[in-house]
Coordinates of C-alpha atoms in Angstrom, one line a residue:
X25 CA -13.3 7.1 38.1
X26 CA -15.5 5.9 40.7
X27 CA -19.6 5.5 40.7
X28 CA -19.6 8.0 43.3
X29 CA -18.4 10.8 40.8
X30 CA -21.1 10.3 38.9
X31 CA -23.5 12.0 41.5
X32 CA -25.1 8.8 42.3
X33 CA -27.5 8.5 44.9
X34 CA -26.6 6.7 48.2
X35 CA -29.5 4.2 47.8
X36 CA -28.3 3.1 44.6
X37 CA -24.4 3.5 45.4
X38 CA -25.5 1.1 48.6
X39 CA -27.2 -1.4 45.4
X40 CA -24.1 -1.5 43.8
X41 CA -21.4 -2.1 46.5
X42 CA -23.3 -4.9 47.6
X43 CA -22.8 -6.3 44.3
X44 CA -19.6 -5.6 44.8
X45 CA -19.3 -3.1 41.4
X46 CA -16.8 0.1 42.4
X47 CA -15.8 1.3 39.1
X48 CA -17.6 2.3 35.9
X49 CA -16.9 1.1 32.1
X50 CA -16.9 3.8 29.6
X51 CA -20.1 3.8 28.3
X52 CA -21.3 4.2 31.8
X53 CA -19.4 6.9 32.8
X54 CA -20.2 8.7 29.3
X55 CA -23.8 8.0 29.7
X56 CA -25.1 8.2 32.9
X57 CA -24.5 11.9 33.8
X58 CA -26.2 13.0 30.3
X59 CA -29.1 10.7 31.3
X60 CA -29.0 12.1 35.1
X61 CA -30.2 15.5 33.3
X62 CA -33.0 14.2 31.3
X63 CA -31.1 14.9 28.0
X64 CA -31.7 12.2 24.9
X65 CA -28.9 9.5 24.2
X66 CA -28.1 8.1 20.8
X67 CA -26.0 5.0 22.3
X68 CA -23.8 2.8 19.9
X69 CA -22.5 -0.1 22.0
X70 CA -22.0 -3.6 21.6
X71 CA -22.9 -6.7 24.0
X72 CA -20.4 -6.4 26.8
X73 CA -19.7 -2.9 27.4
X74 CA -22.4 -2.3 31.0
X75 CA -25.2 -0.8 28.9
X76 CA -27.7 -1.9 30.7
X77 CA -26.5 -0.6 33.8
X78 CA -26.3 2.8 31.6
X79 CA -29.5 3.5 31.6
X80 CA -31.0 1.6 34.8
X81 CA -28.7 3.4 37.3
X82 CA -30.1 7.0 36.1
X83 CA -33.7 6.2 35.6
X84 CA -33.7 4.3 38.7
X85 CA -32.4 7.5 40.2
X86 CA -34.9 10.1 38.2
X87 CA -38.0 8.2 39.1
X88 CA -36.9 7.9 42.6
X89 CA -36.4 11.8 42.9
X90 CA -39.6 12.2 41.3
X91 CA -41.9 9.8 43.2
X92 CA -45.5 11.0 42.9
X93 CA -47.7 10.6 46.5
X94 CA -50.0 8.7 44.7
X95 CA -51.1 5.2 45.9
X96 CA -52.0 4.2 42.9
X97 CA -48.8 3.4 40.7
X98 CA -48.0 4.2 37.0
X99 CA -45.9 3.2 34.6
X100 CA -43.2 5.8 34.3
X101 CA -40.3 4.3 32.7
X102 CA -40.8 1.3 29.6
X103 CA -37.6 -0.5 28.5
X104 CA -38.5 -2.4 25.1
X105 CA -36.1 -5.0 23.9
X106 CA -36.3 -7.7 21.5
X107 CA -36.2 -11.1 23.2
X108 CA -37.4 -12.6 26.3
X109 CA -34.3 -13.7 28.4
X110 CA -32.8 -9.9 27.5
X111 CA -35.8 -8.4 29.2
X112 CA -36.0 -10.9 32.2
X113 CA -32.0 -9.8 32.6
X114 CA -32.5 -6.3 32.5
X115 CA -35.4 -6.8 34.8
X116 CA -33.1 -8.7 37.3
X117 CA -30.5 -5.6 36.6
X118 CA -33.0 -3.3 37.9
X119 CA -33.8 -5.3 41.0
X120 CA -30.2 -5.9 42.1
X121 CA -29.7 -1.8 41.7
X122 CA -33.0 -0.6 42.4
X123 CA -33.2 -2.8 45.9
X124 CA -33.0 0.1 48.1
X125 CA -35.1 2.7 46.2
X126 CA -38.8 2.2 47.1
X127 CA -39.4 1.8 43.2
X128 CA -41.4 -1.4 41.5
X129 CA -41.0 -3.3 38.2
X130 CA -41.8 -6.1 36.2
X131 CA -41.2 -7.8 33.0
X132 CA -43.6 -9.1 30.2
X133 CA -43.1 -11.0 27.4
X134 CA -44.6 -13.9 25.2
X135 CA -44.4 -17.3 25.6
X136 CA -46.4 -17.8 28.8
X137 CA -49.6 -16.9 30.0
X138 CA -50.7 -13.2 30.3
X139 CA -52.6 -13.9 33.5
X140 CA -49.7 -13.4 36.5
X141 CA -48.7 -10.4 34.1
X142 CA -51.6 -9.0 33.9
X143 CA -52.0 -9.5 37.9
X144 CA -48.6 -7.9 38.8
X145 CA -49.6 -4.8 36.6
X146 CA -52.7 -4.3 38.3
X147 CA -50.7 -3.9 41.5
X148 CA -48.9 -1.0 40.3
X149 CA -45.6 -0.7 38.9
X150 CA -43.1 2.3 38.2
X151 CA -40.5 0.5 35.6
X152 CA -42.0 -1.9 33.0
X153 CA -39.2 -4.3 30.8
X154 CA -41.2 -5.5 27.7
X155 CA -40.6 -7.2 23.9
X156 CA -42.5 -5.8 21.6
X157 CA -45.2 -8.3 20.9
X158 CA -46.4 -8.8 24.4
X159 CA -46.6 -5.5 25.1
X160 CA -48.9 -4.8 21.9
X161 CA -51.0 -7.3 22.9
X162 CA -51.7 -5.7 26.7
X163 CA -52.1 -2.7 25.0
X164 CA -54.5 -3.5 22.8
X165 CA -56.7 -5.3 25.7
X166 CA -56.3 -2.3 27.5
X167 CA -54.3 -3.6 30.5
X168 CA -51.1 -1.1 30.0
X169 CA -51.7 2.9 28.7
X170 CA -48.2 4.6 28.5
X171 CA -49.8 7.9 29.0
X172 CA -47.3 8.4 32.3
X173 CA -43.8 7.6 30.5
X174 CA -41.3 9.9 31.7
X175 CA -38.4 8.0 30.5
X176 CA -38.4 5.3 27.2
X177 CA -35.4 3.0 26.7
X178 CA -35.4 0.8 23.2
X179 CA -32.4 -1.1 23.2
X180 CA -30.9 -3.3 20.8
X181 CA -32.6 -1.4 18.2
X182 CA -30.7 -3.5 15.6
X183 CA -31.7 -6.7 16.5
X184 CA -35.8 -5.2 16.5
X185 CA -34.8 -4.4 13.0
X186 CA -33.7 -7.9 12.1
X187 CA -36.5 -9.4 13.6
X188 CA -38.8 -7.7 12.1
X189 CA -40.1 -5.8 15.4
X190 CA -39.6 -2.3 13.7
X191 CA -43.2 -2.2 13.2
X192 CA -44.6 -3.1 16.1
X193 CA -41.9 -0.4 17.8
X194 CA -43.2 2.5 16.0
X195 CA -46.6 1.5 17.2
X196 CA -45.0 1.3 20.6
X197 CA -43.3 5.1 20.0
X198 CA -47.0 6.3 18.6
X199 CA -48.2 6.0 21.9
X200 CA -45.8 7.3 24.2
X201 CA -46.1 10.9 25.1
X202 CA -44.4 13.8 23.1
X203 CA -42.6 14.9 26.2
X204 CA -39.9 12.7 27.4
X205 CA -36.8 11.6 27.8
X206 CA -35.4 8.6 25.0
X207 CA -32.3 6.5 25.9
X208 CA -31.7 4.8 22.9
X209 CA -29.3 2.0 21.9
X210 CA -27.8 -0.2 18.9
X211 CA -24.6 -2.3 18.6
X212 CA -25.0 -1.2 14.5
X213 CA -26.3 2.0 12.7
X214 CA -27.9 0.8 9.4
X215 CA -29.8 3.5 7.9
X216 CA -33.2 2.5 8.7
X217 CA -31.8 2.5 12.4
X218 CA -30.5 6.2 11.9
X219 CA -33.6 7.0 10.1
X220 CA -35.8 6.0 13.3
X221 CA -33.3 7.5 15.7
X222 CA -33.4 10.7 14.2
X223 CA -37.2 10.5 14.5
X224 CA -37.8 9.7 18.5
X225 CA -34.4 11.7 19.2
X226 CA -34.7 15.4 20.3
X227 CA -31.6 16.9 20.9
X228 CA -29.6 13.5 21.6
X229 CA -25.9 13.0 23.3
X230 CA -24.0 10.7 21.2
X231 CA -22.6 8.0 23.1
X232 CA -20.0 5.4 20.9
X233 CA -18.0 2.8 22.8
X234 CA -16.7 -0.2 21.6
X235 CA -15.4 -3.2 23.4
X236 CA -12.0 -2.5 25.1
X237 CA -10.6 -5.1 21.9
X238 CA -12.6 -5.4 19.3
X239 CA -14.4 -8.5 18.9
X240 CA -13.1 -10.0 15.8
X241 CA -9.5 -9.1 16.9
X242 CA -10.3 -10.7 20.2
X243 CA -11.2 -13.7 19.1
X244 CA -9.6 -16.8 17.4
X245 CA -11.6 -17.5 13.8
X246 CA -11.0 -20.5 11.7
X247 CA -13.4 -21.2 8.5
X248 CA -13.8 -24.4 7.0
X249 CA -15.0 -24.8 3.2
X250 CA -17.5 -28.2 3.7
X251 CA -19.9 -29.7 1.4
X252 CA -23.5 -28.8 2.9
X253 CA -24.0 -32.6 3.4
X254 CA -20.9 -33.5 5.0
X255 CA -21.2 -30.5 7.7
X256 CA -22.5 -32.6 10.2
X257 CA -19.8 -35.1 9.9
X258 CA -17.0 -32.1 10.1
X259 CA -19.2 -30.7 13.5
X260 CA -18.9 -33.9 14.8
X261 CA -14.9 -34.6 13.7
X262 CA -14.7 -30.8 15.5
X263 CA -15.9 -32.8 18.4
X264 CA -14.3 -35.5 19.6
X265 CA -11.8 -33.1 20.9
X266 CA -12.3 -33.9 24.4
X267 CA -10.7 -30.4 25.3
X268 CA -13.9 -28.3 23.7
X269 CA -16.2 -28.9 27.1
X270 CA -18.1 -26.3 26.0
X271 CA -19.5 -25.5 22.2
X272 CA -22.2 -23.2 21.4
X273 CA -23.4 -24.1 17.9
X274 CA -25.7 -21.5 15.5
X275 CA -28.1 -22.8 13.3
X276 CA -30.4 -20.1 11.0
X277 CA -33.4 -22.1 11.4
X278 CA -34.8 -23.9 14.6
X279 CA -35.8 -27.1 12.2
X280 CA -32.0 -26.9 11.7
X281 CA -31.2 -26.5 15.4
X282 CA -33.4 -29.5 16.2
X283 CA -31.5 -31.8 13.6
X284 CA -28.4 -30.9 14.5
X285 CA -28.8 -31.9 18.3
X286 CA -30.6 -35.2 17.4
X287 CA -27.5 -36.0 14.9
X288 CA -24.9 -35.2 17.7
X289 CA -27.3 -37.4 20.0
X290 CA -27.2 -40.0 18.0
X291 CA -23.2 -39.8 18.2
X292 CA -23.5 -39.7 22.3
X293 CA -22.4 -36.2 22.3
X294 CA -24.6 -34.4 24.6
X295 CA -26.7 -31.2 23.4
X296 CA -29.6 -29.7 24.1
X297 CA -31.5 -27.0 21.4
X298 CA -32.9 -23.5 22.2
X299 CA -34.7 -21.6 19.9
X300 CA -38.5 -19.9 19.6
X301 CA -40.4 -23.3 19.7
X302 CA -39.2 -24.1 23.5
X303 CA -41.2 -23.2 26.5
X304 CA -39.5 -20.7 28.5
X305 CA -39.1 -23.4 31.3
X306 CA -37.0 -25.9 28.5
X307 CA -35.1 -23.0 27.5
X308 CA -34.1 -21.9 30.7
X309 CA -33.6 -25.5 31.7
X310 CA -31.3 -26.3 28.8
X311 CA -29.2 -22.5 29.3
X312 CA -28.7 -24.2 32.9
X313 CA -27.6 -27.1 32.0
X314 CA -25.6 -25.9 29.3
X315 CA -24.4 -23.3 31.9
X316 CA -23.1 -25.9 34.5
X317 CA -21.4 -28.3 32.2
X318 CA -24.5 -30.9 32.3
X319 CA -25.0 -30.7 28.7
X320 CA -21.6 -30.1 26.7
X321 CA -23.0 -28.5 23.4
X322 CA -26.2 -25.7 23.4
X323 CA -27.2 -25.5 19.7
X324 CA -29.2 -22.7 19.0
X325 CA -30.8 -19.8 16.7
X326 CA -29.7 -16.5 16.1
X327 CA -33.0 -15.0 18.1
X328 CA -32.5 -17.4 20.9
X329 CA -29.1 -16.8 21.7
X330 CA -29.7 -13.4 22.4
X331 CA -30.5 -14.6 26.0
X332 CA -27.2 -16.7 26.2
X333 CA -24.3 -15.2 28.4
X334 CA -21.6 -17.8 29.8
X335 CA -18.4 -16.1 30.7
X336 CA -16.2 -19.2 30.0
X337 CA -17.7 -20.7 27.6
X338 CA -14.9 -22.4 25.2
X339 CA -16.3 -22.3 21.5
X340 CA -18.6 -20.9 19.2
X341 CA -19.4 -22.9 15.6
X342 CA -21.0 -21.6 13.1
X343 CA -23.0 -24.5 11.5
X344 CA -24.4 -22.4 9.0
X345 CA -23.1 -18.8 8.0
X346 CA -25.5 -16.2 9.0
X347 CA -26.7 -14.3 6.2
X348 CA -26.9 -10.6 7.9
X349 CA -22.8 -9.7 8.2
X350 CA -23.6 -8.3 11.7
X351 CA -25.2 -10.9 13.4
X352 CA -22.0 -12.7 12.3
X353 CA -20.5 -10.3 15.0
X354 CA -23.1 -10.7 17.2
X355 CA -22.6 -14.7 17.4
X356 CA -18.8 -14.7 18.0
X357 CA -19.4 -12.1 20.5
X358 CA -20.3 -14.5 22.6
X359 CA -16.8 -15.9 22.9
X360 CA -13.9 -14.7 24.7
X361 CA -15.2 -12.6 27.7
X362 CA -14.0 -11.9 30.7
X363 CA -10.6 -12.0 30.3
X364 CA -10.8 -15.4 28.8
X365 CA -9.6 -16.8 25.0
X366 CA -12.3 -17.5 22.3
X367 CA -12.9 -19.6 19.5
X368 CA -15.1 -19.0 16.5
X369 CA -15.5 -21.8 13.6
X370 CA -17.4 -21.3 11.1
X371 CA -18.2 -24.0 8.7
X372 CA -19.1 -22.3 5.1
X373 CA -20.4 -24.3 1.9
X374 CA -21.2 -22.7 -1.5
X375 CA -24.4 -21.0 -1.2
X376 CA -22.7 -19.7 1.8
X377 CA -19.7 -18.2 0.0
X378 CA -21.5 -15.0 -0.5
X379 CA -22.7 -14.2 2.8
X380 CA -19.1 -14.9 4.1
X381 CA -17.7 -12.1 1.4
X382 CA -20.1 -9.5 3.3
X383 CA -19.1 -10.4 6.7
X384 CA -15.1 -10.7 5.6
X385 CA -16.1 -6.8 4.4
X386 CA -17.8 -6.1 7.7
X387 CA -14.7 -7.4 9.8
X388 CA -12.2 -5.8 7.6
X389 CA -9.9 -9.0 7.0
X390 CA -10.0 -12.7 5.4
X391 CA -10.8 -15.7 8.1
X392 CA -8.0 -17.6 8.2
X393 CA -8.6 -20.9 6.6
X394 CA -8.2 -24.1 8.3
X395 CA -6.8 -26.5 4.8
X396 CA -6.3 -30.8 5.3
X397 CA -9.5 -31.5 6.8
X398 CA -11.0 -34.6 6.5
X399 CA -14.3 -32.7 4.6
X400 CA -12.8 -30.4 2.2
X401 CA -15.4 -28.5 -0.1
X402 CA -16.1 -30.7 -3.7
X403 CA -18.8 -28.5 -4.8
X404 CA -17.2 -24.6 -5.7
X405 CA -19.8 -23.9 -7.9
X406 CA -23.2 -23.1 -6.6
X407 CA -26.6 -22.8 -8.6
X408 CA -27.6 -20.1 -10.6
X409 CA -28.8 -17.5 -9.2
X410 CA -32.2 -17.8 -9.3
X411 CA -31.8 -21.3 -7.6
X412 CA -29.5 -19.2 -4.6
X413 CA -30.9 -18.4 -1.1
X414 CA -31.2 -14.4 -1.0
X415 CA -31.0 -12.8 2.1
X416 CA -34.2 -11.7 3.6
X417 CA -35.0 -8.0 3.9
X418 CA -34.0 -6.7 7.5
X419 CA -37.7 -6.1 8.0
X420 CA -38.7 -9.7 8.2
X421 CA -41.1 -12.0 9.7
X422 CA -39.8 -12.6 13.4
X423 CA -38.8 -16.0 12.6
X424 CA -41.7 -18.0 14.8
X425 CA -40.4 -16.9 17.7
X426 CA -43.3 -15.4 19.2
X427 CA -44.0 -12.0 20.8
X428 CA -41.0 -11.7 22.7
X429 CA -37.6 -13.8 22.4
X430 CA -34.5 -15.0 23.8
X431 CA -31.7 -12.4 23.0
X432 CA -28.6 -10.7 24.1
X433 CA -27.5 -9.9 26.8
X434 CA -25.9 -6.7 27.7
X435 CA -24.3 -8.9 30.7
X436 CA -24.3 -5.8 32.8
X437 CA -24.2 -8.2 35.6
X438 CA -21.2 -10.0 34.7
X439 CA -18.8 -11.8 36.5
X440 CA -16.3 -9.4 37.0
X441 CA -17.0 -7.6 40.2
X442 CA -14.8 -4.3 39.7
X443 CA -16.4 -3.6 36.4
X444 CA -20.1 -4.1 35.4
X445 CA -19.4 -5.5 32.5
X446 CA -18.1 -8.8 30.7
X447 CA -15.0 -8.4 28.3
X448 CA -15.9 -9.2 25.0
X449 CA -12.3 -10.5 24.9
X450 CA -9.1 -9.7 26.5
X451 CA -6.8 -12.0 24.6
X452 CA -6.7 -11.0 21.3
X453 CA -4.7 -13.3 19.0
X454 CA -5.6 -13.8 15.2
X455 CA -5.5 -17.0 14.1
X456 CA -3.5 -19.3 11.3
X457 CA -4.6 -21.4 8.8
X458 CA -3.8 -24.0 11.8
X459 CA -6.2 -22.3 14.7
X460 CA -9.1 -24.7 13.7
X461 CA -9.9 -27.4 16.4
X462 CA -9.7 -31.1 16.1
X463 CA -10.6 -31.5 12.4
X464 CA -8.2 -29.1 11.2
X465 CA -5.1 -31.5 10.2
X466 CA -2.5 -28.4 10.1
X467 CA -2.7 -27.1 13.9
X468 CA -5.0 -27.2 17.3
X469 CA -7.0 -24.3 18.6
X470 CA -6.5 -23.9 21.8
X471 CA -9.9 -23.7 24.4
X472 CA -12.0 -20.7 24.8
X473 CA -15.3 -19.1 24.3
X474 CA -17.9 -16.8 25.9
X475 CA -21.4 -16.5 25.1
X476 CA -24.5 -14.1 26.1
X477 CA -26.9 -15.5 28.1
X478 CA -29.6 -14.8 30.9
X479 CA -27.7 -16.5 33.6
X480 CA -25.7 -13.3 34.0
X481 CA -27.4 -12.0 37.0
X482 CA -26.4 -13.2 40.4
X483 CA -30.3 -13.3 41.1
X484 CA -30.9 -15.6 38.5
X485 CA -32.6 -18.8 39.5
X486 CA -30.5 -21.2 41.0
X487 CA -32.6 -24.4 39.6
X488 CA -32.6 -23.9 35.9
X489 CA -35.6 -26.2 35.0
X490 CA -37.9 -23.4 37.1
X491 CA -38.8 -20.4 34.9
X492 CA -38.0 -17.3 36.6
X493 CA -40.7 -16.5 39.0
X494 CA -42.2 -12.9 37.2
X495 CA -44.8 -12.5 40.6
X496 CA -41.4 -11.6 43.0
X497 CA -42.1 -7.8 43.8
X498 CA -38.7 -6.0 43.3
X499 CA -39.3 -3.0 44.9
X500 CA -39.7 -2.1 48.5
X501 CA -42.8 0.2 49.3

């Protein structure tokens, strides 16, 4: 199948050959002809698949068929997303389409002064990319009404939940008109997802694609049972194999994140931190670096990484075991795209023990187990229970991270050129009790990794320490 069948319009076909993207992935072709007719989507899809590219192509197209002859532009189309290196990428997605369609946009977020905002919506605009936070804020000022939706996107719905957005969404939805059209997207269905899809939703298409492997078959896992103390030590014994040039190392915390990267300083292993705390300019410095092998290790949060997409990228560790199973998914995703091999370690102590039971349910097997290394787990019995670490409700606080964050990537701009998408994996080989790098005594692991980030689209910035300039007019009047 070919973008053409889809009843594309020339403007945008012309957009997408001169990105040099001729043939659709399967959430695109399944969701762009329901969205051509206005119809609602209930989209399940996981980072990797083209989403993004789902639902820019037709609303680009809709608006463009609908322009009004009014001078003065209104926001007809809002795309909410969770973090603010997601909604400068899909932003960038709906340039690099959008290019030849006379239509405007901009993105918002927090993090950075309103003002240049607030300026470019006073110009006009026709598509508006936004977190949740930001947006709220403008609102509540009075610079943005969204009396004039015609279309509403919220993607990675799941990730809003877990950040604790879900509020400040459904006072998002509470303002939108009754009549329009909702494209909306998850990687997961929890019920509380379901619950508000069912409420926005009329009528919906159900669209349900999956990676073309899944990810945890895809991907290479090794776990390593490590004192809590001695997990530093084991990160930096993971380390000194000089064939990992590229690591990408969660922490829950961004106190966490910070120590770990002074510890590996401190052992000349460079590393650089992104998490909530960082300007946009030192985050997006530090994704470049990290990006062209400056810096050899990016340690970040769960939140942040949601902006992270580097098709080769070799490893990812888990420092700490996240305590949602899902996002367990959503870190190793990054790994293993593009046709490439990944690598996930995951370093568990025993608190940890019983968030990595949930995720070992949620994947459907047992991570192999990487025995003989030089930290081996003393302590197998933790606290009791009323001295364990419970999992936060899904609903939390958003973590410090501001109004908008750093976040996933759909990587609907991705490297390969014949598809608009990034694998999440094309070599899919499960691992032994030997697959787990340097410190594991029994075998090697051999190089791989991808990772979601912002530098997906070809019009990112090409200097990295320069946030991404939000005045540049997309649109052509």
């Amino acid at each position: 199948m070919s973008f053409i069948s889809l009843n594309i319009a020339e403007p945008i076909l012309k957009s997408l050959a001169e990105e040099g993207y001729t043939e659709p992935t399967p959430i695109q072709s399944q969701a762009i002809p329901v969205a051509l007719k206005g119809t609602d989507i209930l989209g399940c899809a996981q980072t990797g698949t083209g989403k993004t590219a789902a639902f820019a192509i037709p609303i680009l197209q809709n608006l463009s068929a609908r322009k009004s002859g009014n001078q003065n532009r209104k926001i007809r189309s809002l795309i909410v997303t969770p973090t603010r290196e997601l909604a400068i990428q899909i932003d960038e997605s709906f340039q690099n389409y959008g290019r030849h369609t006379g239509l405007n946009g901009t993105v918002i977020f927090g993090g950075v002064n309103q003002k240049s905002q607030v300026k470019k919506l006073h110009r006009g605009i026709d598509i508006l990319t936004a977190t949740p936070g930001r947006l709220l804020d403008l609102m509540n000022q009075g610079y943005i009404t969204l009396n004039d939706i015609e279309i509403f996107v919220l993607d990675e719905a799941d990730r809003m939940l877990d950040m604790g957005f879900i509020h400040d969404v459904k006072k998002i939805i509470a303002a939108l008109p009754r009549k329009r059209q909702t494209l909306f997207f998850s990687a997961t269905m929890p019920p509380e997802i379901v619950k508000l899809a069912n409420s926005i939703l009329t009528n919906p298409v159900s669209v349900h694609v999956t990676p073309e492997s899944p990810t945890v078959d895809a991907i290479r896992q090794a776990l390593y049972y490590v004192d809590k103390g001695n997990k530093k030590n084991l990160l930096i014994d993971v380390l000194k194999d000089d064939a990992i040039t590229s690591a990408l190392v969660f922490t829950r915390t961004k106190h966490g994140a910070n120590k770990v990267v002074k510890m590996l300083k401190e052992s000349n292993i460079g590393a650089e931190a992104i998490h909530g705390n960082k300007s946009q300019a030192a985050r997006q410095q530090a994704l470049g670096n990290f990006k062209d092998q400056v810096t050899r290790v990016l340690v970040a949060t769960d939140i942040a990484a949601r902006g992270i997409d580097v098709d080769e990228l070799q490893y990812v560790i888990n420092y700490e075991i996240p305590n949602i199973p899902e996002t367990y998914i959503h870190r190793i995703g990054r790994t293993g795209r593009a046709g490439s091999d990944g690598t996930a370690l995951s370093f568990c102590d025993a608190l940890e023990k019983v968030f990595l039971r949930d995720i070992e349910k949620l994947i459907g097997k047992k991570i192999p187990v990487v025995e003989g290394h030089d930290y081996p787990l003393t302590d197998h019995n933790p606290p009791p229970p009323e001295q364990q670490q419970h999992r936060p409700p899904r609903s939390g606080n958003r973590n410090g991270s501001g109004h908008g964050r750093n976040a996933g990537s759909n990587g609907t701009n991705g490297s390969s050129k014949n598809r608009m998408h990034t694998r999440s994996g094309a070599s899919s080989n499960s691992t032994n009790g030997g697959t787990g790098g340097a410190a594991g005594r029994n075998g090697e692991v051999s190089r791989n990794s991808g990772n979601d980030s912002t530098g997906n689209s070809r019009h990112s910035s090409s200097n990295p320490s320069k946030p991404v300039d939000k005045k540049r007019r997309w649109g052509r009047r």
